[in-house]
CSV table of C-alpha atoms and ligand atoms in Angstrom, one decimal:
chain,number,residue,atom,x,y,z
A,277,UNK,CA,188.3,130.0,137.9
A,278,UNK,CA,188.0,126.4,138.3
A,279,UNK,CA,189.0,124.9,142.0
A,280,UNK,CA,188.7,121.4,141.5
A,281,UNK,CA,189.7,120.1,145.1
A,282,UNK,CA,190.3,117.0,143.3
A,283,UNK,CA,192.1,117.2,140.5
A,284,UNK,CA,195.9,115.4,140.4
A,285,UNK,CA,195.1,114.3,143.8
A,286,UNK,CA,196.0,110.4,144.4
A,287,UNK,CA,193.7,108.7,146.8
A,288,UNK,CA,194.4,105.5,148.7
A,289,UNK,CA,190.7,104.0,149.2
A,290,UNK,CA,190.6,101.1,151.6
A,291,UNK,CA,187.8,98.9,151.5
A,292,UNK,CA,186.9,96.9,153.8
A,293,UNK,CA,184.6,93.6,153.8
A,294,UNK,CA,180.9,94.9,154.6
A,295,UNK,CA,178.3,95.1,152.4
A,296,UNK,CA,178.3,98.8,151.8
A,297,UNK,CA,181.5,98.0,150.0
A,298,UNK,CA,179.3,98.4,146.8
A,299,UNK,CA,178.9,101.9,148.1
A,300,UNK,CA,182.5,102.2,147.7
A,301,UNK,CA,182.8,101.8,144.0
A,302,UNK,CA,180.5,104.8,143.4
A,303,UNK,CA,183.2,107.2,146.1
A,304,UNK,CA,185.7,105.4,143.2
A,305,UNK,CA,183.8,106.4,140.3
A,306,UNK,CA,182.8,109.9,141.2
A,307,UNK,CA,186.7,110.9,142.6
A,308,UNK,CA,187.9,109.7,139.3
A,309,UNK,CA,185.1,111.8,137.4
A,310,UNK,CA,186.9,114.7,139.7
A,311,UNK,CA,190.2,114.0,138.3
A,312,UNK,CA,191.7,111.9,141.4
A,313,UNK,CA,193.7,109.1,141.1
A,314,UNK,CA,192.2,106.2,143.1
A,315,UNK,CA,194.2,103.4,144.3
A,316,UNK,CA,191.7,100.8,145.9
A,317,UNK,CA,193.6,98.4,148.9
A,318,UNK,CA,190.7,95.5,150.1
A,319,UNK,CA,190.4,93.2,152.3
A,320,UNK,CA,189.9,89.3,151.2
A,321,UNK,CA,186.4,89.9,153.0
A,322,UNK,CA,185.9,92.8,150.5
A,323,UNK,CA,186.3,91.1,147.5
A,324,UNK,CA,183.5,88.4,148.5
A,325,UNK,CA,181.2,91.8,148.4
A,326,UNK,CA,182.7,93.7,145.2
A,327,UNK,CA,184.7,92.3,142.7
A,328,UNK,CA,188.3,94.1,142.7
A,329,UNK,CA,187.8,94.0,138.3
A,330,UNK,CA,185.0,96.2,139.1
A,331,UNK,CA,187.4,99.1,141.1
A,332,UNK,CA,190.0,98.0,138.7
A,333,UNK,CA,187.7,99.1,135.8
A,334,UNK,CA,186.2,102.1,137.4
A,335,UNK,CA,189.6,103.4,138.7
A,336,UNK,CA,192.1,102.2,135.9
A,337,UNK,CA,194.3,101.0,138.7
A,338,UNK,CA,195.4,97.5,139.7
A,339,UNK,CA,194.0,96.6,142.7
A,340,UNK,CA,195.5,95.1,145.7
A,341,UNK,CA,194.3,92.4,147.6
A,342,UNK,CA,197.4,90.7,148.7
A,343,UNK,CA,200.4,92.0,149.7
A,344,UNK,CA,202.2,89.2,148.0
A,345,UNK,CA,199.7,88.8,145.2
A,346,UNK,CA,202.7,88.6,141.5
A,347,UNK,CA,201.0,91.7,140.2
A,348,UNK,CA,202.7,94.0,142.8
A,349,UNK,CA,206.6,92.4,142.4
A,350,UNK,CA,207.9,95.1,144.4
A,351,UNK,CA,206.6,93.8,147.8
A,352,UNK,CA,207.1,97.2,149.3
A,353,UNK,CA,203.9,98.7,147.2
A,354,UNK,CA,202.1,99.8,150.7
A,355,UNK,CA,204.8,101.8,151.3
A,356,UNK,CA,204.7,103.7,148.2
A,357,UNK,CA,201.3,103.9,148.3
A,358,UNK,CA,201.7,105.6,151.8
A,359,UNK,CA,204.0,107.8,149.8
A,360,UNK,CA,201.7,109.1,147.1
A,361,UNK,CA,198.6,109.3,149.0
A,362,UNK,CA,197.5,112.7,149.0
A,363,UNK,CA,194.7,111.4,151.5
A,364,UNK,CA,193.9,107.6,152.7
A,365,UNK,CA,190.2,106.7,153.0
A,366,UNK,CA,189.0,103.6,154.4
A,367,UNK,CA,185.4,102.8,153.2
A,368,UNK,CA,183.7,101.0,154.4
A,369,UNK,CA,185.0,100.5,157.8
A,370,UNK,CA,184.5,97.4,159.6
A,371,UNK,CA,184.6,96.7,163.2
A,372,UNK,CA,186.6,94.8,162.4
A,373,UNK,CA,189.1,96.8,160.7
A,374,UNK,CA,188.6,99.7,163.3
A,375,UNK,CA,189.8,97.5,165.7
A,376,UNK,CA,192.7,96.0,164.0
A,377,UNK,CA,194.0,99.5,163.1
A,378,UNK,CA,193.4,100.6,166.8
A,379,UNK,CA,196.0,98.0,168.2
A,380,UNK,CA,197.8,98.5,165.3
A,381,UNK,CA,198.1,94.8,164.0
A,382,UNK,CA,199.2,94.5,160.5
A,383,UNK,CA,198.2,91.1,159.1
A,384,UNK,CA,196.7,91.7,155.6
A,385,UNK,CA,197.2,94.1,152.9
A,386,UNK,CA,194.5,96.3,153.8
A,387,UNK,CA,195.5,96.9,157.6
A,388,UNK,CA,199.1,96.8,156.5
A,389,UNK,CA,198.3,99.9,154.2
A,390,UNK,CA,196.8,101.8,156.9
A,391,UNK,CA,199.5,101.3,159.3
A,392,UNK,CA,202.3,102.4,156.8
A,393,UNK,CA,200.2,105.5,155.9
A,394,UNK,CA,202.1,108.6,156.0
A,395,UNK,CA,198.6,110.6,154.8
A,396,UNK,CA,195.7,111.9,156.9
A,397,UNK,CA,193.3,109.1,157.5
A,398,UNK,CA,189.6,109.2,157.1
A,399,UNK,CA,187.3,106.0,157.8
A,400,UNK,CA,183.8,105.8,157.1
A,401,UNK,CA,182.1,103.0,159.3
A,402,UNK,CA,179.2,101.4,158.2
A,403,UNK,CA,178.0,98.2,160.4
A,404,UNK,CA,175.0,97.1,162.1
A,405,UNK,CA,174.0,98.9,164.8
A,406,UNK,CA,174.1,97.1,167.9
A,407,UNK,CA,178.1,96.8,166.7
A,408,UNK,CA,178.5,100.6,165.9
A,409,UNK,CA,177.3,101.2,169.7
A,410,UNK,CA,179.4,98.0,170.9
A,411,UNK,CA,181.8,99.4,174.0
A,412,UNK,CA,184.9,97.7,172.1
A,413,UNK,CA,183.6,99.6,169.0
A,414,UNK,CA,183.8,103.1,170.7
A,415,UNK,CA,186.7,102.8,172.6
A,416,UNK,CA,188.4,101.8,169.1
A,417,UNK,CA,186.9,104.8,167.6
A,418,UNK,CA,188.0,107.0,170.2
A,419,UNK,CA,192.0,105.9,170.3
A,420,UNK,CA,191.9,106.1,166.5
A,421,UNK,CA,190.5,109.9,167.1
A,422,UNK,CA,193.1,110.7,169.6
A,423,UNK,CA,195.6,109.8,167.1
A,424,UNK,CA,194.2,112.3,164.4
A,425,UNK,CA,192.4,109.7,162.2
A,426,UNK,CA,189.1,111.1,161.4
A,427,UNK,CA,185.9,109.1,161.1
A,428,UNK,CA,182.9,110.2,159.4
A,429,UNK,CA,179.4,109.2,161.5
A,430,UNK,CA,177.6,106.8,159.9
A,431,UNK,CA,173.8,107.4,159.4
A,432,UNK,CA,170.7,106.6,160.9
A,433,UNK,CA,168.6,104.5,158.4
A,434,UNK,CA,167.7,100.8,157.6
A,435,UNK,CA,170.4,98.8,157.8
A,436,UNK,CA,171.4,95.9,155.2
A,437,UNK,CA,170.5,93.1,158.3
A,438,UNK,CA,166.5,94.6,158.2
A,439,UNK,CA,166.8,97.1,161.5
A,440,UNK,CA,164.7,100.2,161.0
A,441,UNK,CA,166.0,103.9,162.2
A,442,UNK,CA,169.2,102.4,162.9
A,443,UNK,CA,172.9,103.5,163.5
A,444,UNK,CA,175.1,102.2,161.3
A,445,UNK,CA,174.5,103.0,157.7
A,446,UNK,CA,177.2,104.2,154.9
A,447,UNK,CA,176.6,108.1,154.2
A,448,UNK,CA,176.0,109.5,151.6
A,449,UNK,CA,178.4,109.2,148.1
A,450,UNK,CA,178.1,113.1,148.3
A,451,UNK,CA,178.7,113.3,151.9
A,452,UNK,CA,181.7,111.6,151.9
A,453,UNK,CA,183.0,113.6,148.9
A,454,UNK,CA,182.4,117.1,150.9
A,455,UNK,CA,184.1,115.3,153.4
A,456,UNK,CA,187.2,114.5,151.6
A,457,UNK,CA,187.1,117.7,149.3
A,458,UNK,CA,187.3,119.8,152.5
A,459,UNK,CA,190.1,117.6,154.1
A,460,UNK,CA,191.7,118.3,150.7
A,461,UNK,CA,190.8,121.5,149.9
A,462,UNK,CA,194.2,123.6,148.9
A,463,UNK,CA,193.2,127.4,149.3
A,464,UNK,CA,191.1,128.1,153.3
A,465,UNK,CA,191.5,132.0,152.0
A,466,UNK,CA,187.7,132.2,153.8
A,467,UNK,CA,188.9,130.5,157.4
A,468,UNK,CA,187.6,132.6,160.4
A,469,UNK,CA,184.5,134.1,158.3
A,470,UNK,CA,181.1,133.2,158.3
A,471,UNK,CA,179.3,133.3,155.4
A,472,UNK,CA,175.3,133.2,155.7
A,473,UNK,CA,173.5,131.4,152.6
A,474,UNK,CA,169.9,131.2,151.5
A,475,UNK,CA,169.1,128.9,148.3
A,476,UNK,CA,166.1,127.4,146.5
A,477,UNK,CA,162.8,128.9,146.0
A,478,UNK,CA,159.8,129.1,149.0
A,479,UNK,CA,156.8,128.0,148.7
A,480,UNK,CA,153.5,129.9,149.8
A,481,UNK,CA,150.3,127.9,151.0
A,482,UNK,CA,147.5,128.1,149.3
A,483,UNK,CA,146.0,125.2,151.4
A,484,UNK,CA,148.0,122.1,153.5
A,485,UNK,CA,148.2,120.6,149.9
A,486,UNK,CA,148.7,123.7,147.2
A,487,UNK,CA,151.2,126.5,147.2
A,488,UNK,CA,152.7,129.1,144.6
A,489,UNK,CA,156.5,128.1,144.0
A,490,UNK,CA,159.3,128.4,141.7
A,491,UNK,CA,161.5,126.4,139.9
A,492,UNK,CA,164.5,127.3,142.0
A,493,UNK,CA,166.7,123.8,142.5
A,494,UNK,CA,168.7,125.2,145.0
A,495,UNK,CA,171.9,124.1,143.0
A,496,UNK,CA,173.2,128.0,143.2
A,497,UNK,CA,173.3,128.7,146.3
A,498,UNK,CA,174.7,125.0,147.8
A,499,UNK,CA,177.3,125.7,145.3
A,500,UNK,CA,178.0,128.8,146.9
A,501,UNK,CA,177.7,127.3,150.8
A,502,UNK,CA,179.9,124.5,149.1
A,503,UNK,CA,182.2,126.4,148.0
A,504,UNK,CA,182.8,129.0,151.2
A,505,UNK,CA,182.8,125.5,153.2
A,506,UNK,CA,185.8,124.2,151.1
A,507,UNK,CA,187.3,127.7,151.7
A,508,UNK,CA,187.8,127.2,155.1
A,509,UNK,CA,184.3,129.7,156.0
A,510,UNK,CA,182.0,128.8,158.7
A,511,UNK,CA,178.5,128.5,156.5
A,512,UNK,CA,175.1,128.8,157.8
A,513,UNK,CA,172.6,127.4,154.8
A,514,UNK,CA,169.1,128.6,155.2
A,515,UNK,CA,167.7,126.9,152.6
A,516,UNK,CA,163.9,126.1,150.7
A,517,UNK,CA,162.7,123.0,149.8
A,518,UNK,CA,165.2,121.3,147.8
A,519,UNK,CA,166.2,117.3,146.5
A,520,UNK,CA,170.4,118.6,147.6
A,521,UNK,CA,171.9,117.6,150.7
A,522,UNK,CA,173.6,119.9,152.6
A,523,UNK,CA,177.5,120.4,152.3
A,524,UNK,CA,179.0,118.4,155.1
A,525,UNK,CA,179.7,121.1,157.8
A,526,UNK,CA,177.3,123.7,157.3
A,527,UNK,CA,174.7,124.7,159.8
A,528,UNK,CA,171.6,123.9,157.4
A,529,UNK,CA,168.0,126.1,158.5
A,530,UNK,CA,165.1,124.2,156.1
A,531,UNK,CA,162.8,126.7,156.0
A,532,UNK,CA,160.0,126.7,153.5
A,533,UNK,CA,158.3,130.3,152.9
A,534,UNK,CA,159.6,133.6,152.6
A,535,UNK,CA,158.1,134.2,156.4
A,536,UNK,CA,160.1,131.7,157.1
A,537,UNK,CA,163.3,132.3,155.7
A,538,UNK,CA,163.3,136.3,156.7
A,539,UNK,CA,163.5,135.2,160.4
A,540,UNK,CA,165.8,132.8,160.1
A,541,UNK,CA,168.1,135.3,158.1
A,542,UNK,CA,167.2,138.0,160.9
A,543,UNK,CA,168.2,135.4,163.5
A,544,UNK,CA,171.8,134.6,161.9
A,545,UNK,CA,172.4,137.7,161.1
A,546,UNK,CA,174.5,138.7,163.6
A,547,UNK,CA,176.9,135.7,162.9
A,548,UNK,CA,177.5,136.2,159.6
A,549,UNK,CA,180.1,138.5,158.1
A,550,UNK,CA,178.7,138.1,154.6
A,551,UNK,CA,175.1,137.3,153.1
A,552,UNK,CA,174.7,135.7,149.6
A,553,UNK,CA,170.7,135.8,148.7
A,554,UNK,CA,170.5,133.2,146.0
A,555,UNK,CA,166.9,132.2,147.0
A,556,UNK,CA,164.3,133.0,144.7
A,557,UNK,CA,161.9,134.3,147.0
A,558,UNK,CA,158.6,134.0,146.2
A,559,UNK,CA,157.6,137.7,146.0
A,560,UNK,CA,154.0,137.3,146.7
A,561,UNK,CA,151.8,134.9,149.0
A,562,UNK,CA,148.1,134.0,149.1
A,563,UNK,CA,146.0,136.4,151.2
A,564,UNK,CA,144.5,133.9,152.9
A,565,UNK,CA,145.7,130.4,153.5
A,566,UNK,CA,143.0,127.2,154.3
A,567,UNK,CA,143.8,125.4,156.7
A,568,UNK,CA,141.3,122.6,155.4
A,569,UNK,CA,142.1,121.4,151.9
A,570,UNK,CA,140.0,123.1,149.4
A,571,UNK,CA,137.3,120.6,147.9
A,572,UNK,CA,137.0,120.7,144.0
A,573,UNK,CA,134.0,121.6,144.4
A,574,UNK,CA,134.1,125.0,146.4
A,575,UNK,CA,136.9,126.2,143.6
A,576,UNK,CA,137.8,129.4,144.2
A,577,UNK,CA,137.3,131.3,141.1
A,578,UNK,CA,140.6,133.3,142.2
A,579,UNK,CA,143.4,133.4,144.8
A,580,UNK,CA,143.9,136.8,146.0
A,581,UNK,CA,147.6,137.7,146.5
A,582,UNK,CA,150.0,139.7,148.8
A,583,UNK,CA,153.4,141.2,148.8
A,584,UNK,CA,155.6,139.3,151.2
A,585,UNK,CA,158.5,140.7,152.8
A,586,UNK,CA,161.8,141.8,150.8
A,587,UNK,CA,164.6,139.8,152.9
A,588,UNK,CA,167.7,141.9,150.9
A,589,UNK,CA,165.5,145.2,151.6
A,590,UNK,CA,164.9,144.4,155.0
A,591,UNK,CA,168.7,143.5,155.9
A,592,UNK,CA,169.6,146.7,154.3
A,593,UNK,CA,167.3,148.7,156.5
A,594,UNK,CA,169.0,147.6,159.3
A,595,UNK,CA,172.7,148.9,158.1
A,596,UNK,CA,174.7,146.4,159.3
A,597,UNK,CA,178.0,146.4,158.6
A,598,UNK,CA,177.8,142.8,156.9
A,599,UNK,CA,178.6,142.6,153.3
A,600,UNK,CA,175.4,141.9,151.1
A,601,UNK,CA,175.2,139.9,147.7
A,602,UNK,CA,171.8,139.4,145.5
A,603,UNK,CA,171.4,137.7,142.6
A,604,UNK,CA,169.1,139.2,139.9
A,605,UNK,CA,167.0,136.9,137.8
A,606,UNK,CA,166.6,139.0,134.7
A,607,UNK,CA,164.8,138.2,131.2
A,608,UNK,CA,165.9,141.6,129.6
A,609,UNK,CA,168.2,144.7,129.8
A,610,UNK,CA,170.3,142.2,132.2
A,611,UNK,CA,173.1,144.9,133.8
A,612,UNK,CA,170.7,147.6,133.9
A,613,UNK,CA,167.9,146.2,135.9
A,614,UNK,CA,170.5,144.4,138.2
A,615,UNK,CA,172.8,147.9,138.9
A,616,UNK,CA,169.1,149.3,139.6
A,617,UNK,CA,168.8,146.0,142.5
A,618,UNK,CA,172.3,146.6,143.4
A,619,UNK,CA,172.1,150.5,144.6
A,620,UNK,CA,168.2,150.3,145.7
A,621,UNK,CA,169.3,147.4,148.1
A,622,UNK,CA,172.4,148.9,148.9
A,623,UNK,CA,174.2,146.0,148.0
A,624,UNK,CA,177.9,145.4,147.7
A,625,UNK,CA,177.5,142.6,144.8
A,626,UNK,CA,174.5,141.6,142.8
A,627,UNK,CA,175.2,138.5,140.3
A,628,UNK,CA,173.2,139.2,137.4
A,629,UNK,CA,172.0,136.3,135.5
A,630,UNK,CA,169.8,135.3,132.4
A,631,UNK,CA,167.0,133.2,133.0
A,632,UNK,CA,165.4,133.6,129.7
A,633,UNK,CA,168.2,132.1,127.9
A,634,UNK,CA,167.1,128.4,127.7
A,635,UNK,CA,169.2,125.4,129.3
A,636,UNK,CA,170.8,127.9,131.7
A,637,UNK,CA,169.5,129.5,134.8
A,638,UNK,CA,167.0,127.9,137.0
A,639,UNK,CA,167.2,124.5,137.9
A,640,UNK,CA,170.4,124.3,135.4
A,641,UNK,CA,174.0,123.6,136.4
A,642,UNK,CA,175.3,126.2,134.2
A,643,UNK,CA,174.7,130.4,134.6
A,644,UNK,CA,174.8,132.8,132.4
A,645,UNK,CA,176.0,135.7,134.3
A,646,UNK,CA,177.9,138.9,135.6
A,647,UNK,CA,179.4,140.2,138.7
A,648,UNK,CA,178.5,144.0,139.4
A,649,UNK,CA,180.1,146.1,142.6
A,650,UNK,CA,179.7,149.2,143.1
A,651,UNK,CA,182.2,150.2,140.5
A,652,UNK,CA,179.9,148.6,137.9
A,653,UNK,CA,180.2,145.8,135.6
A,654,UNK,CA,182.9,143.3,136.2
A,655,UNK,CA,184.4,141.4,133.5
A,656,UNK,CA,181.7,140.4,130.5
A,657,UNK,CA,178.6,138.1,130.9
A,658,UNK,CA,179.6,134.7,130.3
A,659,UNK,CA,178.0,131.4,130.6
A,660,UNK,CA,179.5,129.4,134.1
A,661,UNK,CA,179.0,126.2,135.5
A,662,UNK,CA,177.3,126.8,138.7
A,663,UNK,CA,180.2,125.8,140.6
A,664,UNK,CA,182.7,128.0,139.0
A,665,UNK,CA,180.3,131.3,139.6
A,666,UNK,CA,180.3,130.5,143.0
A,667,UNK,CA,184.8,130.1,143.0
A,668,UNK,CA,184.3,133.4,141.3
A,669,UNK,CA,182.3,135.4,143.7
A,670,UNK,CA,184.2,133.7,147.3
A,671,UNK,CA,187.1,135.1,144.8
A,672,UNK,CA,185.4,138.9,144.5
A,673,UNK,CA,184.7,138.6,148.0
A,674,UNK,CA,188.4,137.8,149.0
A,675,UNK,CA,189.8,140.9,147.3
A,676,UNK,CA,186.5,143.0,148.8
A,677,UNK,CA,188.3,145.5,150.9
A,678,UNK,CA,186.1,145.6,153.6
A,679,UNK,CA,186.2,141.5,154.2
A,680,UNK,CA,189.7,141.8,155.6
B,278,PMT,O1,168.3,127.6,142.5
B,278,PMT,P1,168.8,127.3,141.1
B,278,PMT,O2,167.9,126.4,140.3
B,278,PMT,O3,170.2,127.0,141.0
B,278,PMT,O4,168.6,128.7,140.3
B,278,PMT,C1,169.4,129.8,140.7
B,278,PMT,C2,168.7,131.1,140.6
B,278,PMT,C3,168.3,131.5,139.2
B,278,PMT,C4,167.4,131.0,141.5
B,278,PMT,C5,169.7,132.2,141.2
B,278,PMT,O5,170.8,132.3,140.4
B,278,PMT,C6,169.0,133.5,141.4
B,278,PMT,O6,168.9,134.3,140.4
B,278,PMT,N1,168.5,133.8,142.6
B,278,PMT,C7,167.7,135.1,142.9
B,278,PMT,C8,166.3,134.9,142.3
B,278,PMT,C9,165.5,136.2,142.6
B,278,PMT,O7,164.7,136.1,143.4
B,278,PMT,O8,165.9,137.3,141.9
B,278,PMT,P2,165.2,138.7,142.0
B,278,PMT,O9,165.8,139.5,140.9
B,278,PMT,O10,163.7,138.5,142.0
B,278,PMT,O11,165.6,139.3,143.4
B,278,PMT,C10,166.7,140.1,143.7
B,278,PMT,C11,167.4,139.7,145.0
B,278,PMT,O12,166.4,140.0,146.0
B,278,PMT,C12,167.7,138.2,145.1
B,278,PMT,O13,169.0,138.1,145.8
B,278,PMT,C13,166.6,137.6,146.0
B,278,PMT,O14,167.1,136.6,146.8
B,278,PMT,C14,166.3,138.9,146.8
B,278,PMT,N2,164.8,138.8,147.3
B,278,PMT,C15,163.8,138.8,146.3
B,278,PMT,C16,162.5,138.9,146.7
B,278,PMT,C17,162.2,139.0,148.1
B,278,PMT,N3,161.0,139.0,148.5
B,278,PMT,N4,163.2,139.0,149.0
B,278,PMT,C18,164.5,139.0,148.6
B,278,PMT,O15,165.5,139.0,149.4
């Protein structure tokens, strides 16, 4: 099953004049590749940054700049749009426009729109720095929090006017997404359970420069941390090296080998309620790691290996009373090898999936795959986006007796 958080949705973006503005026609362009319906408001200072034909061509929508601009005859169109909005998102923020919505003054269409707006409100500031941390600044951010609009931080970074390591800087496209896919998200079936995570592959030094790895991307299991997120689950990601940023309110633990990631499983074990393993951890290590980068010349004519620790084993030796899923990464004889995982780990899932099969599998948005339980095979193997598999296990593990 497909939960796009998106889909039918309408959202009222707000944009206001900075120079992240630019920013905000890719949030247009990726909510309407989720199926929303994005009605763009800016301000006259907006338009100097983006051209509105650019939102009107990336949205399909007319865009309004002016509340008594002749394409909008009804003069009353903030007042629908506060209507339809399923969610109103004002990005960029200004200071400016922080401050006019704090006191509530209502002079163009943009801050007009937000005062009429009947939705939750999100704003995403992005401004210079030494304005971000300006006292008028945070006193307007705090009376707009005490009245339930919620701001998203902006990040640290290089800022547009040349400061380095700064305050101030527009998140992420994919951070505000999460953002607004959680604010939006229809079904918190997982609220009040914490769901502990491990994706991507580890890496195992050979020296400060080498290492044995996989080709693990990580998408898996941040689509399953995603996912539980969305749910409503508290989600603690411990996570390999990967090029994916972390679902907006997860607790994220980068780890990078196997060592590595078995403590910090050990160490949020006790949290969690449910552990999905869909790391691909490396199952052996270098004996010996250099801590000098091996020359060329002194070659070794092998690297000798050792087993490293089974994470799955290791939880199951402790009988917890958490409930465990593994993945299986299987070539061949797919359900039997996987039911073999499943009981010798004592798990109480194991998603079995094909990584022989090309174009699917590691490093691939889609997975060819099957859920087994104790009771055996669930449903046939079929080929998944990533993102669906993961709707489809927080699904098995809602109907799991012993989750409730
Ligand atoms: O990251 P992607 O590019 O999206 O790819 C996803 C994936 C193919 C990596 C993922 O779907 C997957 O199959 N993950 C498990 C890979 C794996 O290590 O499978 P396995 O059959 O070798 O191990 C079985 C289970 O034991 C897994 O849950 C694994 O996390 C766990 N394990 C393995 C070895 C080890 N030393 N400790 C473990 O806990």
């Amino acid at each position: 099953m497909d939960k796009i958080v998106f889909r039918d949705k309408t959202i009222v973006l707000g944009v206001s004049g900075g120079i992240a503005a630019y920013k905000a026609a890719d949030l247009a362009d990726k909510l309407v590749q989720e199926e929303a319906t994005v009605k763009v408001v800016m301000s006259q200072n907006a338009t100097k940054f983006v051209d509105p034909l650019e939102f009107q061509s990336v949205t399909n929508q007319t865009v309004l700049t002016d509340l008594f601009d002749g394409d909008f005859k009804d003069q009353i169109y903030h007042v629908s749009l506060s209507e339809e909005a399923d969610i109103t998102v004002i990005a960029p923020a200004t200071a400016n426009i922080i401050a006019k919505a704090a006191c509530g003054i209502a002079d163009d269409a943009l801050s007009t729109v937000i005062l009429a707006a009947r939705s939750k409100i999100v704003m995403v500031p992005a401004m210079n720095n030494h304005m971000w941390l300006n006292e008028a600044t945070q006193h307007n951010l705090a009376v707009l929090k005490s009245r339930g609009i919620e701001i998203i931080e902006p990040e640290v970074g290089r800022l547009a006017c040349g400061e380095e390591n700064a305050v101030g800087r527009f998140p992420k496209t994919e951070t505000v997404m999460d953002y607004l896919g959680l604010a939006l998200a229809r079904t918190q079936d997982l609220a009040g359970k914490t769901l502990l995570v491990t994706a991507g592959g580890t890496r195992e030094p050979i020296d400060p420069v080498r290492y044995i790895g996989n080709r693990s991307s990580g998408k898996m299991g941040y689509a399953v941390a995603k996912a539980a997120v969305m749910r409503g689950a508290q989600v603690i990601l411990v996570s390999g090296v990967t090029n994916l940023s972390p679902p907006y309110g997860a607790k994220f633990v980068s780890v990078e080998t196997a060592e590595q990631m078995l403590r910090a499983v050990i160490e949020n074990l006790e949290q969690a309620d449910t552990v999905v393993m869909a790391a691909a951890v490396a199952d052996f290590k270098p004996s010996r790691k250099s801590l000098e980068k091996i020359k060329k010349e002194r070659m070794p004519k092998s690297v000798e290996l050792e087993l490293n620790p089974d994470i799955l084993q290791a939880i199951a030796d402790r009988k917890t009373n958490q409930i465990i899923i593994g993945f299986a990464a299987e070539s061949q004889d797919m359900v039997v090898n996987a039911t073999r995982k499943l009981k010798k780990k004592n798990l109480d899932l194991i998603v079995a999936n094909d990584i022989a099969k090309p174009g699917v599998g590691f490093a691939s948005d889609l997975n060819t795959a099957v859920l087994i339980d104790k009771k055996g095979q669930i449903g046939d193997i079929k080929t998944y986006k990533k993102t669906s598999l993961a709707e489809e296990i927080l699904d098995w593990l809602g109907t799991y007796s012993s989750f409730k």
